[in-house]
mmCIF file of C-alpha atoms and ligand atoms in Angstrom:
data_model
loop_
_atom_site.group_PDB
_atom_site.id
_atom_site.type_symbol
_atom_site.label_atom_id
_atom_site.label_comp_id
_atom_site.label_asym_id
_atom_site.label_seq_id
_atom_site.Cartn_x
_atom_site.Cartn_y
_atom_site.Cartn_z
ATOM 1 C CA MET A 41 -14.847 10.505 28.522
ATOM 2 C CA GLU A 42 -16.034 7.601 27.393
ATOM 3 C CA THR A 43 -14.361 4.136 27.135
ATOM 4 C CA GLN A 44 -15.177 1.933 23.692
ATOM 5 C CA ASN A 45 -14.459 -1.457 23.525
ATOM 6 C CA ILE A 46 -14.225 -2.994 19.589
ATOM 7 C CA SER A 47 -13.672 -6.770 19.884
ATOM 8 C CA ILE A 48 -13.459 -8.547 16.460
ATOM 9 C CA LYS A 49 -14.569 -12.434 16.045
ATOM 10 C CA ILE A 50 -12.387 -15.078 14.954
ATOM 11 C CA SER A 51 -12.866 -18.629 14.929
ATOM 12 C CA LYS A 52 -10.158 -21.263 15.163
ATOM 13 C CA TYR A 53 -9.690 -24.497 13.287
ATOM 14 C CA THR A 54 -6.942 -26.701 14.225
ATOM 15 C CA SER A 55 -8.475 -29.355 11.549
ATOM 16 C CA LEU A 56 -9.142 -28.833 7.888
ATOM 17 C CA GLU A 57 -12.104 -31.395 8.091
ATOM 18 C CA GLU A 58 -13.816 -28.434 9.811
ATOM 19 C CA LEU A 59 -14.242 -26.499 7.055
ATOM 20 C CA SER A 60 -16.092 -26.579 4.293
ATOM 21 C CA LYS A 61 -14.780 -28.477 0.644
ATOM 22 C CA GLU A 62 -14.777 -24.992 -0.891
ATOM 23 C CA GLU A 63 -12.533 -23.238 1.774
ATOM 24 C CA ARG A 64 -10.241 -26.407 1.977
ATOM 25 C CA LEU A 65 -9.838 -25.353 -1.825
ATOM 26 C CA LEU A 66 -9.483 -21.988 -1.267
ATOM 27 C CA ILE A 67 -6.794 -23.200 1.137
ATOM 28 C CA GLU A 68 -4.734 -25.472 -0.850
ATOM 29 C CA ALA A 69 -5.067 -22.500 -3.754
ATOM 30 C CA ALA A 70 -3.161 -20.237 -1.523
ATOM 31 C CA ARG A 71 -0.480 -22.985 -0.931
ATOM 32 C CA GLU A 72 0.200 -23.700 -4.140
ATOM 33 C CA ILE A 73 0.480 -20.098 -5.232
ATOM 34 C CA ALA A 74 2.507 -19.403 -2.050
ATOM 35 C CA GLY A 75 5.500 -21.642 -3.387
ATOM 36 C CA LYS A 76 5.170 -19.785 -6.518
ATOM 37 C CA ALA A 77 5.934 -16.277 -5.028
ATOM 38 C CA TYR A 78 9.077 -14.245 -6.263
ATOM 39 C CA ALA A 79 10.820 -13.232 -3.041
ATOM 40 C CA PRO A 80 14.478 -13.645 -3.374
ATOM 41 C CA TYR A 81 14.691 -10.896 -1.046
ATOM 42 C CA SER A 82 12.990 -11.943 1.986
ATOM 43 C CA ARG A 83 12.729 -16.065 1.543
ATOM 44 C CA PHE A 84 9.063 -15.024 2.972
ATOM 45 C CA GLN A 85 6.774 -16.731 -0.012
ATOM 46 C CA VAL A 86 2.924 -15.160 0.434
ATOM 47 C CA GLY A 87 -0.014 -16.733 -1.321
ATOM 48 C CA ALA A 88 -3.231 -15.789 -1.675
ATOM 49 C CA ALA A 89 -6.547 -16.995 -3.214
ATOM 50 C CA LEU A 90 -9.960 -15.678 -3.717
ATOM 51 C CA LEU A 91 -12.576 -17.210 -4.083
ATOM 52 C CA LEU A 92 -15.484 -15.219 -6.469
ATOM 53 C CA GLU A 93 -19.112 -15.690 -6.636
ATOM 54 C CA ASN A 94 -19.507 -16.678 -9.947
ATOM 55 C CA GLY A 95 -16.902 -19.876 -8.413
ATOM 56 C CA GLU A 96 -13.935 -19.170 -9.639
ATOM 57 C CA VAL A 97 -11.119 -18.926 -7.692
ATOM 58 C CA VAL A 98 -8.004 -16.468 -8.462
ATOM 59 C CA SER A 99 -4.711 -15.846 -6.574
ATOM 60 C CA GLY A 100 -1.288 -13.640 -6.527
ATOM 61 C CA SER A 101 2.139 -14.071 -4.562
ATOM 62 C CA ASN A 102 3.923 -11.797 -3.207
ATOM 63 C CA GLN A 103 6.334 -10.068 -6.382
ATOM 64 C CA GLU A 104 9.722 -8.418 -4.840
ATOM 65 C CA ASN A 105 12.125 -6.577 -7.217
ATOM 66 C CA ALA A 106 15.505 -5.167 -6.326
ATOM 67 C CA ALA A 107 14.157 -1.820 -5.376
ATOM 68 C CA TYR A 108 12.608 -3.075 -2.512
ATOM 69 C CA PRO A 109 9.766 -0.712 -2.219
ATOM 70 C CA SER A 110 8.181 -1.686 -5.979
ATOM 71 C CA GLY A 111 7.472 -5.318 -4.944
ATOM 72 C CA LEU A 112 3.587 -6.043 -4.195
ATOM 73 C CA CYS A 113 2.170 -8.060 -1.488
ATOM 74 C CA ALA A 114 0.511 -11.120 -2.537
ATOM 75 C CA GLU A 115 -3.138 -9.960 -1.292
ATOM 76 C CA ARG A 116 -2.825 -6.837 -3.540
ATOM 77 C CA VAL A 117 -1.478 -8.839 -6.248
ATOM 78 C CA ALA A 118 -4.362 -10.808 -5.975
ATOM 79 C CA LEU A 119 -7.743 -7.992 -5.138
ATOM 80 C CA PHE A 120 -5.777 -6.085 -7.875
ATOM 81 C CA TRP A 121 -6.213 -8.744 -10.668
ATOM 82 C CA ALA A 122 -9.542 -9.918 -9.571
ATOM 83 C CA GLY A 123 -10.615 -6.033 -9.019
ATOM 84 C CA THR A 124 -9.489 -5.516 -12.759
ATOM 85 C CA HIS A 125 -11.156 -9.038 -14.340
ATOM 86 C CA TYR A 126 -13.560 -9.271 -12.694
ATOM 87 C CA PRO A 127 -14.771 -5.800 -11.692
ATOM 88 C CA ASP A 128 -18.319 -6.481 -10.774
ATOM 89 C CA THR A 129 -18.085 -10.148 -9.228
ATOM 90 C CA PRO A 130 -18.042 -10.210 -5.247
ATOM 91 C CA ILE A 131 -15.712 -12.102 -3.244
ATOM 92 C CA LYS A 132 -16.716 -14.852 -1.492
ATOM 93 C CA ALA A 133 -13.853 -15.750 0.866
ATOM 94 C CA MET A 134 -9.615 -15.292 0.557
ATOM 95 C CA ALA A 135 -7.693 -16.948 2.315
ATOM 96 C CA ILE A 136 -3.613 -16.332 2.777
ATOM 97 C CA ALA A 137 -0.778 -18.513 2.952
ATOM 98 C CA ALA A 138 2.667 -18.076 3.640
ATOM 99 C CA LEU A 139 5.832 -19.992 3.550
ATOM 100 C CA LYS A 140 9.395 -19.266 5.128
ATOM 101 C CA ASN A 141 12.215 -20.318 3.477
ATOM 102 C CA GLY A 142 10.122 -22.662 1.894
ATOM 103 C CA GLU A 143 8.365 -24.725 5.168
ATOM 104 C CA PRO A 144 4.875 -23.491 6.264
ATOM 105 C CA VAL A 145 4.571 -20.591 8.336
ATOM 106 C CA ALA A 146 4.129 -22.364 12.553
ATOM 107 C CA ARG A 147 2.230 -19.037 13.584
ATOM 108 C CA ILE A 148 -1.031 -17.707 10.767
ATOM 109 C CA ALA A 149 -0.341 -15.537 8.057
ATOM 110 C CA ALA A 150 -1.091 -12.372 8.737
ATOM 111 C CA PRO A 151 -1.527 -9.725 6.042
ATOM 112 C CA CYS A 152 0.224 -6.087 6.426
ATOM 113 C CA GLY A 153 -1.729 -2.793 7.192
ATOM 114 C CA ALA A 154 -1.848 -2.111 3.370
ATOM 115 C CA CYS A 155 -2.729 -4.949 2.286
ATOM 116 C CA ARG A 156 -5.807 -4.331 5.490
ATOM 117 C CA GLN A 157 -6.548 -1.384 4.092
ATOM 118 C CA VAL A 158 -7.365 -2.737 0.333
ATOM 119 C CA ILE A 159 -8.826 -5.778 1.841
ATOM 120 C CA SER A 160 -11.569 -3.313 3.352
ATOM 121 C CA GLU A 161 -12.143 -1.450 0.094
ATOM 122 C CA SER A 162 -12.969 -5.090 -1.370
ATOM 123 C CA THR A 163 -14.712 -5.674 1.262
ATOM 124 C CA HIS A 164 -17.010 -2.011 0.414
ATOM 125 C CA ARG A 165 -16.243 -2.497 -3.579
ATOM 126 C CA ASN A 166 -19.368 -4.759 -4.191
ATOM 127 C CA ASN A 167 -21.474 -4.285 -1.097
ATOM 128 C CA THR A 168 -20.523 -7.950 0.050
ATOM 129 C CA PRO A 169 -18.457 -8.818 2.705
ATOM 130 C CA PHE A 170 -15.923 -11.751 2.700
ATOM 131 C CA SER A 171 -14.448 -14.272 5.062
ATOM 132 C CA LEU A 172 -10.791 -14.129 5.471
ATOM 133 C CA LEU A 173 -9.195 -17.266 6.319
ATOM 134 C CA LEU A 174 -5.062 -16.946 7.504
ATOM 135 C CA VAL A 175 -4.184 -20.354 7.117
ATOM 136 C CA GLY A 176 -0.731 -21.827 9.555
ATOM 137 C CA LYS A 177 0.739 -24.468 9.432
ATOM 138 C CA ASN A 178 -0.978 -26.411 12.219
ATOM 139 C CA GLU A 179 -3.997 -24.467 12.250
ATOM 140 C CA VAL A 180 -6.368 -21.778 10.404
ATOM 141 C CA LEU A 181 -8.089 -18.465 12.008
ATOM 142 C CA LYS A 182 -11.376 -16.835 9.833
ATOM 143 C CA VAL A 183 -12.737 -13.981 10.228
ATOM 144 C CA ALA A 184 -16.304 -13.459 8.628
ATOM 145 C CA ASN A 185 -15.962 -10.238 7.604
ATOM 146 C CA ALA A 186 -12.642 -9.062 6.620
ATOM 147 C CA ASN A 187 -13.492 -5.958 7.291
ATOM 148 C CA ASP A 188 -13.002 -6.379 10.886
ATOM 149 C CA LEU A 189 -9.065 -6.754 10.843
ATOM 150 C CA LEU A 190 -8.823 -2.963 10.179
ATOM 151 C CA PRO A 191 -11.109 -1.532 12.944
ATOM 152 C CA LEU A 192 -12.064 2.661 12.690
ATOM 153 C CA SER A 193 -11.025 1.933 9.188
ATOM 154 C CA PHE A 194 -10.889 5.134 6.596
ATOM 155 C CA GLY A 195 -12.886 4.108 3.291
ATOM 156 C CA PRO A 196 -15.010 5.800 0.609
ATOM 157 C CA GLN A 197 -17.516 7.052 3.700
ATOM 158 C CA ASP A 198 -14.952 9.152 4.810
ATOM 159 C CA LEU A 199 -14.462 11.320 1.797
HETATM 160 N N1 LIG B 260 4.258 -10.040 2.207
HETATM 161 C C1 LIG B 260 3.009 -10.498 1.448
HETATM 162 O O1 LIG B 260 2.772 -10.964 0.355
HETATM 163 N N2 LIG B 260 1.890 -10.160 2.650
HETATM 164 C C2 LIG B 260 1.295 -9.407 3.849
HETATM 165 O O2 LIG B 260 0.494 -9.422 3.909
HETATM 166 C C3 LIG B 260 2.564 -9.241 4.499
HETATM 167 C C4 LIG B 260 4.238 -9.028 3.618
HETATM 168 C C5 LIG B 260 5.818 -9.561 1.482
HETATM 169 C C6 LIG B 260 6.164 -8.550 1.386
HETATM 170 C C7 LIG B 260 7.544 -9.288 1.257
HETATM 171 O O3 LIG B 260 7.651 -9.353 -0.726
HETATM 172 C C8 LIG B 260 7.557 -10.869 1.845
HETATM 173 O O4 LIG B 260 6.282 -10.741 2.739
HETATM 174 C C9 LIG B 260 8.307 -10.039 3.104
HETATM 175 O O5 LIG B 260 7.907 -8.741 4.093
#
């Protein structure tokens, strides 16, 4: 028997000034779009913003439905929109922010397992790993390669 440790490097920022201007704008875009989420059932609004290599920022918010499982998370709304309209454009960075009852979440906004699976595939799609910014009220966690959030992932290599 052999034991392996898998570790991921996460950088914690307590001041936005420590981040680049591009990253600050992306965080702002994620926060802004979170406020437009359609989340009347959970009152948990999530925003995801993607910086594309062509400089464009595309974003998405969670879209809930009275038939609960029919809704979709913000991350997948944003990634599928980008994949539809910019299939060949690599993603440089992604930011995720959330509001609970209209207030920024104290803890960071962490993507659910299904979104991590889609994020992971997106990092392989154009062969460009991208960074992930998880935005909290007073802190931002940065993962240099978003794929790191899903160790031992199932991906195209498994088919
Ligand atoms: N949600 C997201 O948009 N992203 C996640 O990664 C976690 C959860 C949404 C789904 C649902 O509309 C609400 O947050 C509460 O779960």
